[in-house]
PDB file of C-alpha atoms and ligand atoms in Angstrom:
ATOM      1  CA  MET R 117      12.120  -8.000   5.625  1.00 80.00           C
ATOM      2  CA  ASN R 118      10.322  -4.717   5.170  1.00 92.00           C
ATOM      3  CA  PHE R 119       7.169  -3.337   3.563  1.00 97.00           C
ATOM      4  CA  THR R 120       6.848  -0.475   1.116  1.00 97.00           C
ATOM      5  CA  ILE R 121       3.203   0.296   0.495  1.00 98.00           C
ATOM      6  CA  ALA R 122       1.729   2.632  -2.097  1.00 98.00           C
ATOM      7  CA  ASN R 123      -1.596   4.163  -1.087  1.00 98.00           C
ATOM      8  CA  TRP R 124      -2.992   5.816  -4.210  1.00 98.00           C
ATOM      9  CA  LYS R 125      -6.071   7.106  -2.369  1.00 98.00           C
ATOM     10  CA  MET R 126      -8.486   8.524  -5.020  1.00 98.00           C
ATOM     11  CA  ASP R 127      -5.750   9.988  -7.162  1.00 97.00           C
ATOM     12  CA  LEU R 128      -4.982   8.160 -10.401  1.00 97.00           C
ATOM     13  CA  ASP R 129      -7.619   7.284 -12.989  1.00 98.00           C
ATOM     14  CA  LEU R 130      -7.589   3.762 -14.418  1.00 98.00           C
ATOM     15  CA  ASN R 131      -5.367   4.534 -17.421  1.00 98.00           C
ATOM     16  CA  GLN R 132      -2.870   6.457 -15.331  1.00 98.00           C
ATOM     17  CA  GLY R 133      -2.823   3.650 -12.762  1.00 98.00           C
ATOM     18  CA  VAL R 134      -2.277   0.951 -15.383  1.00 98.00           C
ATOM     19  CA  ASP R 135       0.573   2.957 -16.972  1.00 98.00           C
ATOM     20  CA  LEU R 136       2.218   3.504 -13.599  1.00 98.00           C
ATOM     21  CA  VAL R 137       2.094  -0.180 -12.683  1.00 98.00           C
ATOM     22  CA  LYS R 138       3.483  -1.233 -16.079  1.00 98.00           C
ATOM     23  CA  ASP R 139       6.353   1.249 -15.762  1.00 97.00           C
ATOM     24  CA  PHE R 140       7.050   0.232 -12.182  1.00 97.00           C
ATOM     25  CA  LYS R 141       7.006  -3.458 -13.084  1.00 96.00           C
ATOM     26  CA  LYS R 142       9.599  -2.913 -15.819  1.00 95.00           C
ATOM     27  CA  MET R 143      11.914  -1.058 -13.431  1.00 95.00           C
ATOM     28  CA  ALA R 144      11.408  -3.703 -10.736  1.00 94.00           C
ATOM     29  CA  GLU R 145      12.227  -6.537 -13.146  1.00 93.00           C
ATOM     30  CA  ARG R 146      15.345  -4.753 -14.398  1.00 92.00           C
ATOM     31  CA  GLU R 147      16.697  -4.253 -10.884  1.00 90.00           C
ATOM     32  CA  LYS R 148      15.148  -7.156  -9.031  1.00 86.00           C
ATOM     33  CA  ASP R 149      18.311  -7.765  -6.972  1.00 83.00           C
ATOM     34  CA  ASN R 150      17.874  -4.296  -5.462  1.00 83.00           C
ATOM     35  CA  LEU R 151      14.382  -5.116  -4.259  1.00 87.00           C
ATOM     36  CA  ASP R 152      14.681  -8.671  -3.007  1.00 85.00           C
ATOM     37  CA  ASN R 153      14.371  -7.747   0.658  1.00 80.00           C
ATOM     38  CA  ASN R 154      11.295  -5.674   0.160  1.00 87.00           C
ATOM     39  CA  ASN R 155       7.597  -6.554   0.203  1.00 94.00           C
ATOM     40  CA  ILE R 156       6.163  -4.051  -2.225  1.00 97.00           C
ATOM     41  CA  VAL R 157       2.407  -3.463  -2.122  1.00 98.00           C
ATOM     42  CA  ILE R 158       0.313  -1.274  -4.418  1.00 98.00           C
ATOM     43  CA  ALA R 159      -3.138  -0.274  -3.131  1.00 98.00           C
ATOM     44  CA  PRO R 160      -5.206   1.282  -5.951  1.00 98.00           C
ATOM     45  CA  PRO R 161      -8.887   2.274  -5.737  1.00 98.00           C
ATOM     46  CA  PHE R 162     -11.397  -0.618  -5.909  1.00 98.00           C
ATOM     47  CA  THR R 163     -12.359   0.115  -9.531  1.00 98.00           C
ATOM     48  CA  HIS R 164      -8.753  -0.441 -10.657  1.00 98.00           C
ATOM     49  CA  LEU R 165      -8.094  -3.687  -8.786  1.00 98.00           C
ATOM     50  CA  PHE R 166      -9.221  -6.096 -11.497  1.00 98.00           C
ATOM     51  CA  SER R 167      -7.003  -4.609 -14.238  1.00 98.00           C
ATOM     52  CA  ILE R 168      -4.026  -4.114 -11.976  1.00 98.00           C
ATOM     53  CA  SER R 169      -4.338  -7.587 -10.510  1.00 98.00           C
ATOM     54  CA  LYS R 170      -3.864  -8.991 -14.027  1.00 97.00           C
ATOM     55  CA  ILE R 171      -0.759  -6.892 -14.659  1.00 97.00           C
ATOM     56  CA  LEU R 172       0.794  -7.898 -11.339  1.00 96.00           C
ATOM     57  CA  SER R 173      -0.123 -11.588 -11.577  1.00 95.00           C
ATOM     58  CA  ASP R 174       3.335 -12.621 -12.819  1.00 93.00           C
ATOM     59  CA  SER R 175       5.296 -10.239 -10.591  1.00 94.00           C
ATOM     60  CA  LYS R 176       6.433 -10.147  -6.994  1.00 93.00           C
ATOM     61  CA  VAL R 177       4.571  -6.928  -6.297  1.00 96.00           C
ATOM     62  CA  PHE R 178       1.555  -7.487  -4.056  1.00 97.00           C
ATOM     63  CA  LEU R 179      -1.876  -5.997  -4.530  1.00 98.00           C
ATOM     64  CA  GLY R 180      -3.629  -4.201  -1.666  1.00 98.00           C
ATOM     65  CA  ALA R 181      -7.022  -2.562  -1.131  1.00 98.00           C
ATOM     66  CA  GLN R 182      -7.713   0.711   0.655  1.00 98.00           C
ATOM     67  CA  ASN R 183     -10.706  -0.547   2.640  1.00 98.00           C
ATOM     68  CA  MET R 184     -13.228  -3.392   2.831  1.00 98.00           C
ATOM     69  CA  PHE R 185     -16.354  -4.425   4.743  1.00 98.00           C
ATOM     70  CA  TRP R 186     -16.445  -6.813   7.717  1.00 98.00           C
ATOM     71  CA  GLU R 187     -19.094  -9.172   6.304  1.00 98.00           C
ATOM     72  CA  THR R 188     -18.492 -11.355   3.257  1.00 98.00           C
ATOM     73  CA  LYS R 189     -21.969 -11.141   1.693  1.00 97.00           C
ATOM     74  CA  GLY R 190     -25.403  -9.608   2.179  1.00 98.00           C
ATOM     75  CA  ASP R 191     -27.473  -6.426   2.193  1.00 98.00           C
ATOM     76  CA  PHE R 192     -24.700  -3.877   2.584  1.00 98.00           C
ATOM     77  CA  THR R 193     -25.170  -1.330  -0.186  1.00 98.00           C
ATOM     78  CA  GLY R 194     -21.951   0.133  -1.462  1.00 97.00           C
ATOM     79  CA  GLU R 195     -19.645  -2.165   0.472  1.00 98.00           C
ATOM     80  CA  ILE R 196     -16.940  -4.544  -0.745  1.00 98.00           C
ATOM     81  CA  SER R 197     -16.505  -8.102   0.524  1.00 98.00           C
ATOM     82  CA  PRO R 198     -13.118  -9.300   1.806  1.00 98.00           C
ATOM     83  CA  LYS R 199     -13.771 -12.495  -0.100  1.00 98.00           C
ATOM     84  CA  TRP R 200     -13.933 -10.605  -3.396  1.00 98.00           C
ATOM     85  CA  LEU R 201     -10.661  -8.895  -2.589  1.00 98.00           C
ATOM     86  CA  LYS R 202      -9.141 -12.278  -1.980  1.00 97.00           C
ATOM     87  CA  ASP R 203     -10.551 -13.518  -5.308  1.00 97.00           C
ATOM     88  CA  LEU R 204      -8.630 -10.677  -6.975  1.00 97.00           C
ATOM     89  CA  SER R 205      -5.421 -11.805  -5.213  1.00 96.00           C
ATOM     90  CA  CYS R 206      -5.397  -8.880  -2.808  1.00 98.00           C
ATOM     91  CA  LYS R 207      -3.004  -9.844  -0.048  1.00 98.00           C
ATOM     92  CA  PHE R 208      -3.194  -6.640   1.995  1.00 98.00           C
ATOM     93  CA  VAL R 209      -5.830  -4.135   3.065  1.00 98.00           C
ATOM     94  CA  ILE R 210      -5.383  -0.657   4.571  1.00 98.00           C
ATOM     95  CA  LEU R 211      -7.785  -0.200   7.499  1.00 98.00           C
ATOM     96  CA  GLY R 212      -8.635   2.816   9.632  1.00 97.00           C
ATOM     97  CA  HIS R 213      -6.850   5.419   7.549  1.00 97.00           C
ATOM     98  CA  SER R 214      -7.265   8.856   9.169  1.00 96.00           C
ATOM     99  CA  GLU R 215      -9.010  10.214   6.058  1.00 97.00           C
ATOM    100  CA  ARG R 216     -11.753   7.621   6.594  1.00 97.00           C
ATOM    101  CA  ARG R 217     -11.827   8.267  10.323  1.00 95.00           C
ATOM    102  CA  MET R 218     -12.166  12.027   9.854  1.00 94.00           C
ATOM    103  CA  LEU R 219     -14.349  12.304   6.754  1.00 96.00           C
ATOM    104  CA  LEU R 220     -16.530   9.202   7.090  1.00 95.00           C
ATOM    105  CA  ASN R 221     -16.693   8.783  10.857  1.00 94.00           C
ATOM    106  CA  GLU R 222     -15.068   5.383  10.689  1.00 95.00           C
ATOM    107  CA  ASP R 223     -14.007   4.390  14.195  1.00 95.00           C
ATOM    108  CA  TYR R 224     -11.925   1.623  15.722  1.00 96.00           C
ATOM    109  CA  PHE R 225     -15.077  -0.349  16.506  1.00 95.00           C
ATOM    110  CA  HIS R 226     -15.500  -0.722  12.727  1.00 96.00           C
ATOM    111  CA  VAL R 227     -11.800  -1.238  12.204  1.00 98.00           C
ATOM    112  CA  HIS R 228     -11.744  -4.001  14.813  1.00 98.00           C
ATOM    113  CA  LYS R 229     -14.430  -5.934  12.940  1.00 98.00           C
ATOM    114  CA  LYS R 230     -12.646  -5.396   9.649  1.00 98.00           C
ATOM    115  CA  ILE R 231      -9.367  -6.707  11.053  1.00 98.00           C
ATOM    116  CA  ILE R 232     -11.076  -9.918  12.154  1.00 97.00           C
ATOM    117  CA  ALA R 233     -12.667 -10.299   8.709  1.00 98.00           C
ATOM    118  CA  ALA R 234      -9.352  -9.635   6.946  1.00 98.00           C
ATOM    119  CA  LEU R 235      -7.561 -12.287   9.006  1.00 97.00           C
ATOM    120  CA  GLU R 236     -10.360 -14.791   8.402  1.00 96.00           C
ATOM    121  CA  ASN R 237      -9.936 -14.215   4.674  1.00 97.00           C
ATOM    122  CA  ASP R 238      -6.159 -14.458   4.657  1.00 96.00           C
ATOM    123  CA  ILE R 239      -5.646 -10.775   3.969  1.00 98.00           C
ATOM    124  CA  ILE R 240      -2.950  -8.954   5.945  1.00 98.00           C
ATOM    125  CA  PRO R 241      -4.367  -5.835   7.637  1.00 98.00           C
ATOM    126  CA  ILE R 242      -2.444  -2.576   7.573  1.00 98.00           C
ATOM    127  CA  LEU R 243      -3.855  -0.819  10.621  1.00 98.00           C
ATOM    128  CA  CYS R 244      -3.420   2.967  10.587  1.00 98.00           C
ATOM    129  CA  VAL R 245      -3.044   4.897  13.827  1.00 98.00           C
ATOM    130  CA  GLY R 246      -2.065   8.492  14.465  1.00 97.00           C
ATOM    131  CA  GLU R 247      -2.746  11.558  16.563  1.00 97.00           C
ATOM    132  CA  THR R 248      -4.026  14.931  15.374  1.00 96.00           C
ATOM    133  CA  ARG R 249      -2.051  18.143  15.825  1.00 95.00           C
ATOM    134  CA  ILE R 250      -4.365  19.229  18.660  1.00 97.00           C
ATOM    135  CA  GLN R 251      -3.962  15.917  20.498  1.00 97.00           C
ATOM    136  CA  ARG R 252      -0.201  16.175  20.126  1.00 95.00           C
ATOM    137  CA  ASN R 253      -0.104  19.755  21.385  1.00 96.00           C
ATOM    138  CA  LYS R 254      -2.057  18.662  24.449  1.00 97.00           C
ATOM    139  CA  GLY R 255       0.603  16.020  25.188  1.00 96.00           C
ATOM    140  CA  LEU R 256      -1.796  13.189  24.356  1.00 97.00           C
ATOM    141  CA  LYS R 257      -0.009  11.440  21.508  1.00 96.00           C
ATOM    142  CA  GLU R 258       0.979   8.284  23.436  1.00 97.00           C
ATOM    143  CA  TYR R 259      -2.446   8.024  25.039  1.00 97.00           C
ATOM    144  CA  VAL R 260      -4.209   8.356  21.663  1.00 97.00           C
ATOM    145  CA  ILE R 261      -2.075   5.765  19.907  1.00 98.00           C
ATOM    146  CA  LEU R 262      -2.292   3.220  22.739  1.00 97.00           C
ATOM    147  CA  ASN R 263      -6.042   3.672  22.844  1.00 97.00           C
ATOM    148  CA  GLN R 264      -6.432   3.253  19.089  1.00 98.00           C
ATOM    149  CA  ILE R 265      -4.390   0.043  19.134  1.00 97.00           C
ATOM    150  CA  GLU R 266      -6.293  -1.326  22.089  1.00 97.00           C
ATOM    151  CA  ASN R 267      -9.672  -0.649  20.448  1.00 97.00           C
ATOM    152  CA  ALA R 268      -8.573  -2.106  17.136  1.00 98.00           C
ATOM    153  CA  LEU R 269      -6.760  -5.205  18.327  1.00 97.00           C
ATOM    154  CA  SER R 270      -7.930  -6.326  21.746  1.00 95.00           C
ATOM    155  CA  GLY R 271      -9.472  -9.775  21.810  1.00 94.00           C
ATOM    156  CA  ILE R 272      -8.241 -10.618  18.325  1.00 94.00           C
ATOM    157  CA  ASP R 273      -6.874 -14.080  17.713  1.00 90.00           C
ATOM    158  CA  LEU R 274      -3.878 -13.508  15.509  1.00 89.00           C
ATOM    159  CA  LYS R 275      -3.024 -17.208  15.055  1.00 85.00           C
ATOM    160  CA  ASP R 276       0.029 -17.129  12.815  1.00 89.00           C
ATOM    161  CA  SER R 277      -0.864 -14.156  10.632  1.00 93.00           C
ATOM    162  CA  LYS R 278       0.892 -10.831  10.403  1.00 95.00           C
ATOM    163  CA  ILE R 279      -0.450  -7.373  11.167  1.00 97.00           C
ATOM    164  CA  LEU R 280       1.189  -4.196   9.926  1.00 98.00           C
ATOM    165  CA  ILE R 281       0.646  -1.087  12.049  1.00 98.00           C
ATOM    166  CA  ALA R 282       1.277   2.191  10.262  1.00 98.00           C
ATOM    167  CA  TYR R 283       2.012   5.091  12.587  1.00 98.00           C
ATOM    168  CA  GLU R 284       0.734   8.104  10.651  1.00 98.00           C
ATOM    169  CA  PRO R 285       0.518  11.388  12.568  1.00 97.00           C
ATOM    170  CA  VAL R 286      -2.529  12.989  10.961  1.00 96.00           C
ATOM    171  CA  TRP R 287      -0.846  16.387  10.612  1.00 94.00           C
ATOM    172  CA  ALA R 288       2.103  14.879   8.723  1.00 95.00           C
ATOM    173  CA  ILE R 289      -0.047  13.325   5.982  1.00 96.00           C
ATOM    174  CA  GLY R 290       0.188  15.112   2.657  1.00 93.00           C
ATOM    175  CA  THR R 291       1.715  18.208   4.255  1.00 93.00           C
ATOM    176  CA  GLY R 292       5.402  17.725   3.503  1.00 91.00           C
ATOM    177  CA  LEU R 293       6.063  17.786   7.249  1.00 89.00           C
ATOM    178  CA  ILE R 294       8.246  14.890   8.293  1.00 81.00           C
ATOM    179  CA  ILE R 295       8.622  14.374  12.001  1.00 90.00           C
ATOM    180  CA  ASP R 296      11.913  13.834  13.779  1.00 95.00           C
ATOM    181  CA  PRO R 297      12.989  10.252  12.936  1.00 96.00           C
ATOM    182  CA  GLU R 298      13.935   9.655  16.580  1.00 97.00           C
ATOM    183  CA  GLU R 299      10.369  10.379  17.494  1.00 96.00           C
ATOM    184  CA  ILE R 300       9.112   7.873  14.939  1.00 96.00           C
ATOM    185  CA  GLU R 301      11.421   5.327  16.519  1.00 97.00           C
ATOM    186  CA  TYR R 302      10.107   6.173  20.002  1.00 97.00           C
ATOM    187  CA  MET R 303       6.522   5.731  18.830  1.00 97.00           C
ATOM    188  CA  SER R 304       7.365   2.450  17.086  1.00 97.00           C
ATOM    189  CA  ARG R 305       8.722   1.058  20.362  1.00 97.00           C
ATOM    190  CA  ILE R 306       5.616   2.149  22.234  1.00 97.00           C
ATOM    191  CA  ILE R 307       3.431   0.470  19.605  1.00 97.00           C
ATOM    192  CA  LEU R 308       5.408  -2.765  19.774  1.00 95.00           C
ATOM    193  CA  GLN R 309       5.310  -2.809  23.570  1.00 95.00           C
ATOM    194  CA  LYS R 310       1.560  -2.285  23.473  1.00 95.00           C
ATOM    195  CA  THR R 311       1.081  -5.268  21.178  1.00 95.00           C
ATOM    196  CA  ILE R 312       3.261  -7.440  23.445  1.00 93.00           C
ATOM    197  CA  ASP R 313       1.069  -6.423  26.410  1.00 93.00           C
ATOM    198  CA  LEU R 314      -2.140  -6.905  24.462  1.00 93.00           C
ATOM    199  CA  PHE R 315      -1.325 -10.359  23.186  1.00 90.00           C
ATOM    200  CA  SER R 316       0.576 -11.294  26.394  1.00 85.00           C
ATOM    201  CA  ASP R 317       3.289 -12.733  24.223  1.00 76.00           C
ATOM    202  CA  LYS R 318       6.864 -11.646  23.626  1.00 71.00           C
ATOM    203  CA  ASN R 319       7.007 -13.726  20.448  1.00 76.00           C
ATOM    204  CA  ILE R 320       4.259 -11.625  18.915  1.00 79.00           C
ATOM    205  CA  LYS R 321       7.064  -9.373  17.658  1.00 79.00           C
ATOM    206  CA  GLU R 322       7.569 -11.888  14.827  1.00 85.00           C
ATOM    207  CA  GLN R 323       4.048 -11.118  13.581  1.00 94.00           C
ATOM    208  CA  ILE R 324       3.771  -7.357  14.097  1.00 95.00           C
ATOM    209  CA  TYR R 325       5.498  -4.839  11.847  1.00 96.00           C
ATOM    210  CA  VAL R 326       5.498  -1.118  12.536  1.00 97.00           C
ATOM    211  CA  LEU R 327       5.554   1.204   9.526  1.00 98.00           C
ATOM    212  CA  TYR R 328       5.698   4.968   9.275  1.00 98.00           C
ATOM    213  CA  GLY R 329       3.498   7.099   7.037  1.00 98.00           C
ATOM    214  CA  GLY R 330       3.214  10.841   6.433  1.00 97.00           C
ATOM    215  CA  SER R 331       4.999  12.721   3.649  1.00 97.00           C
ATOM    216  CA  VAL R 332       7.471   9.909   3.009  1.00 97.00           C
ATOM    217  CA  ASP R 333       9.607  10.288  -0.124  1.00 97.00           C
ATOM    218  CA  SER R 334      12.915   9.101  -1.564  1.00 97.00           C
ATOM    219  CA  ASP R 335      14.791  11.880   0.260  1.00 97.00           C
ATOM    220  CA  ASN R 336      13.604  11.024   3.770  1.00 97.00           C
ATOM    221  CA  ILE R 337      12.919   7.269   3.743  1.00 97.00           C
ATOM    222  CA  GLU R 338      16.421   6.356   4.966  1.00 96.00           C
ATOM    223  CA  SER R 339      16.230   8.708   7.940  1.00 96.00           C
ATOM    224  CA  PHE R 340      13.757   6.440   9.755  1.00 96.00           C
ATOM    225  CA  MET R 341      14.163   3.044   8.061  1.00 96.00           C
ATOM    226  CA  LYS R 342      17.604   2.812   9.669  1.00 95.00           C
ATOM    227  CA  TYR R 343      15.951   2.048  13.027  1.00 96.00           C
ATOM    228  CA  PRO R 344      15.383  -1.677  13.598  1.00 94.00           C
ATOM    229  CA  THR R 345      11.845  -1.246  14.955  1.00 95.00           C
ATOM    230  CA  ILE R 346      10.596   0.585  11.840  1.00 96.00           C
ATOM    231  CA  GLU R 347      10.008  -1.988   9.146  1.00 95.00           C
ATOM    232  CA  GLY R 348       8.420  -0.114   6.318  1.00 97.00           C
ATOM    233  CA  ALA R 349       6.485   2.867   5.050  1.00 98.00           C
ATOM    234  CA  LEU R 350       3.002   3.735   3.851  1.00 98.00           C
ATOM    235  CA  ILE R 351       3.327   6.233   1.042  1.00 98.00           C
ATOM    236  CA  GLY R 352       0.657   8.447  -0.490  1.00 98.00           C
ATOM    237  CA  GLY R 353       1.704  11.357  -2.716  1.00 97.00           C
ATOM    238  CA  ALA R 354       5.178  10.060  -3.562  1.00 98.00           C
ATOM    239  CA  SER R 355       3.753   6.707  -4.732  1.00 98.00           C
ATOM    240  CA  LEU R 356       1.907   8.374  -7.608  1.00 98.00           C
ATOM    241  CA  ASN R 357       5.049   8.514  -9.715  1.00 98.00           C
ATOM    242  CA  ALA R 358       6.588   5.204 -10.833  1.00 98.00           C
ATOM    243  CA  LYS R 359      10.202   6.369 -10.714  1.00 97.00           C
ATOM    244  CA  GLU R 360       9.870   8.048  -7.324  1.00 98.00           C
ATOM    245  CA  PHE R 361       8.105   5.029  -5.825  1.00 98.00           C
ATOM    246  CA  PHE R 362      10.763   2.761  -7.299  1.00 97.00           C
ATOM    247  CA  ASN R 363      13.518   4.883  -5.730  1.00 97.00           C
ATOM    248  CA  ILE R 364      11.777   4.703  -2.359  1.00 97.00           C
ATOM    249  CA  CYS R 365      11.546   0.891  -2.630  1.00 96.00           C
ATOM    250  CA  LYS R 366      15.207   0.658  -3.584  1.00 95.00           C
ATOM    251  CA  LYS R 367      16.348   2.758  -0.653  1.00 95.00           C
ATOM    252  CA  ALA R 368      14.103   0.879   1.795  1.00 95.00           C
ATOM    253  CA  ASN R 369      15.532  -2.380   0.524  1.00 93.00           C
ATOM    254  CA  GLN R 370      18.938  -1.662   2.070  1.00 90.00           C
ATOM    255  CA  PHE R 371      17.541  -2.120   5.569  1.00 88.00           C
ATOM    256  CA  LYS R 372      16.469  -5.170   7.618  1.00 66.00           C
ATOM    257  CA  THR R 373      18.398  -7.689   5.514  1.00 59.00           C
TER     258      THR R 373
HETATM  259  P1  PGA L 461       1.335  11.047   2.107  1.00 65.10           P
HETATM  260  O1  PGA L 461       0.145  10.055   2.545  1.00 65.10           O
HETATM  261  O2  PGA L 461       2.533  10.182   1.834  1.00 65.10           O
HETATM  262  O3  PGA L 461       0.832  11.741   0.901  1.00 65.10           O
HETATM  263  O4  PGA L 461       1.574  11.961   3.274  1.00 65.10           O
HETATM  264  C1  PGA L 461       0.383   8.963   3.398  1.00 65.10           C
HETATM  265  C2  PGA L 461      -0.911   8.286   3.765  1.00 65.10           C
HETATM  266  O5  PGA L 461      -1.935   8.963   3.863  1.00 65.10           O
HETATM  267  O6  PGA L 461      -0.940   7.051   3.920  1.00 65.10           O
END
């Protein structure tokens, strides 16, 4: 099983998004045998969710959101309830993306609360972690990632739900820079070990999936998906084109059968 997740960010307007999903759905139906091993998720902006939820309702493609609030109702101007996402059949939510951490001061204290709320509402969290270029140059990448995971996940009762952890080095996002696949594999093992320590449970591996994100496209997806500990990708720029995203999904589908 693996996960191929499209993060549209704030990039396609509603009409463009609807067209892309319709095109993608046609391709996916035509070649469904080439995608059967793949959990495909599309995460559009909030304003597009209602329309896109309707288009995807009779397909195997899942809907995701790019953020949510940690309370379900109340005086929280501008926020979106996890319950409303669930009402729209959103099965996944991206949390703690570095763009939110850097531009909006979101921290892992917030992310922690959002993860709890997502799990309580039956939404699978996609937790983003990643070091900056400066942190990496100082030799701090392991420390930063372990710390982010600890802050986001410690004390959480996972019960039997899944959590996806996307390792996204901040400097690789949207830059065209893809890091050495062996290094992605090394980081994925560190992340998995940290979750085993945190939940004091070797079996937790069944519930945690490590993904990679940062300039992923159809040319490089195979270079890291071949490693058993990397079980998917979070894709920004390359998910904005139906054919390219479809090709990425098809290539990812060959792994983890
Ligand atoms: P990118 O974005 O694929 O455009 O680098 C990935 C992300 O930000 O999740």
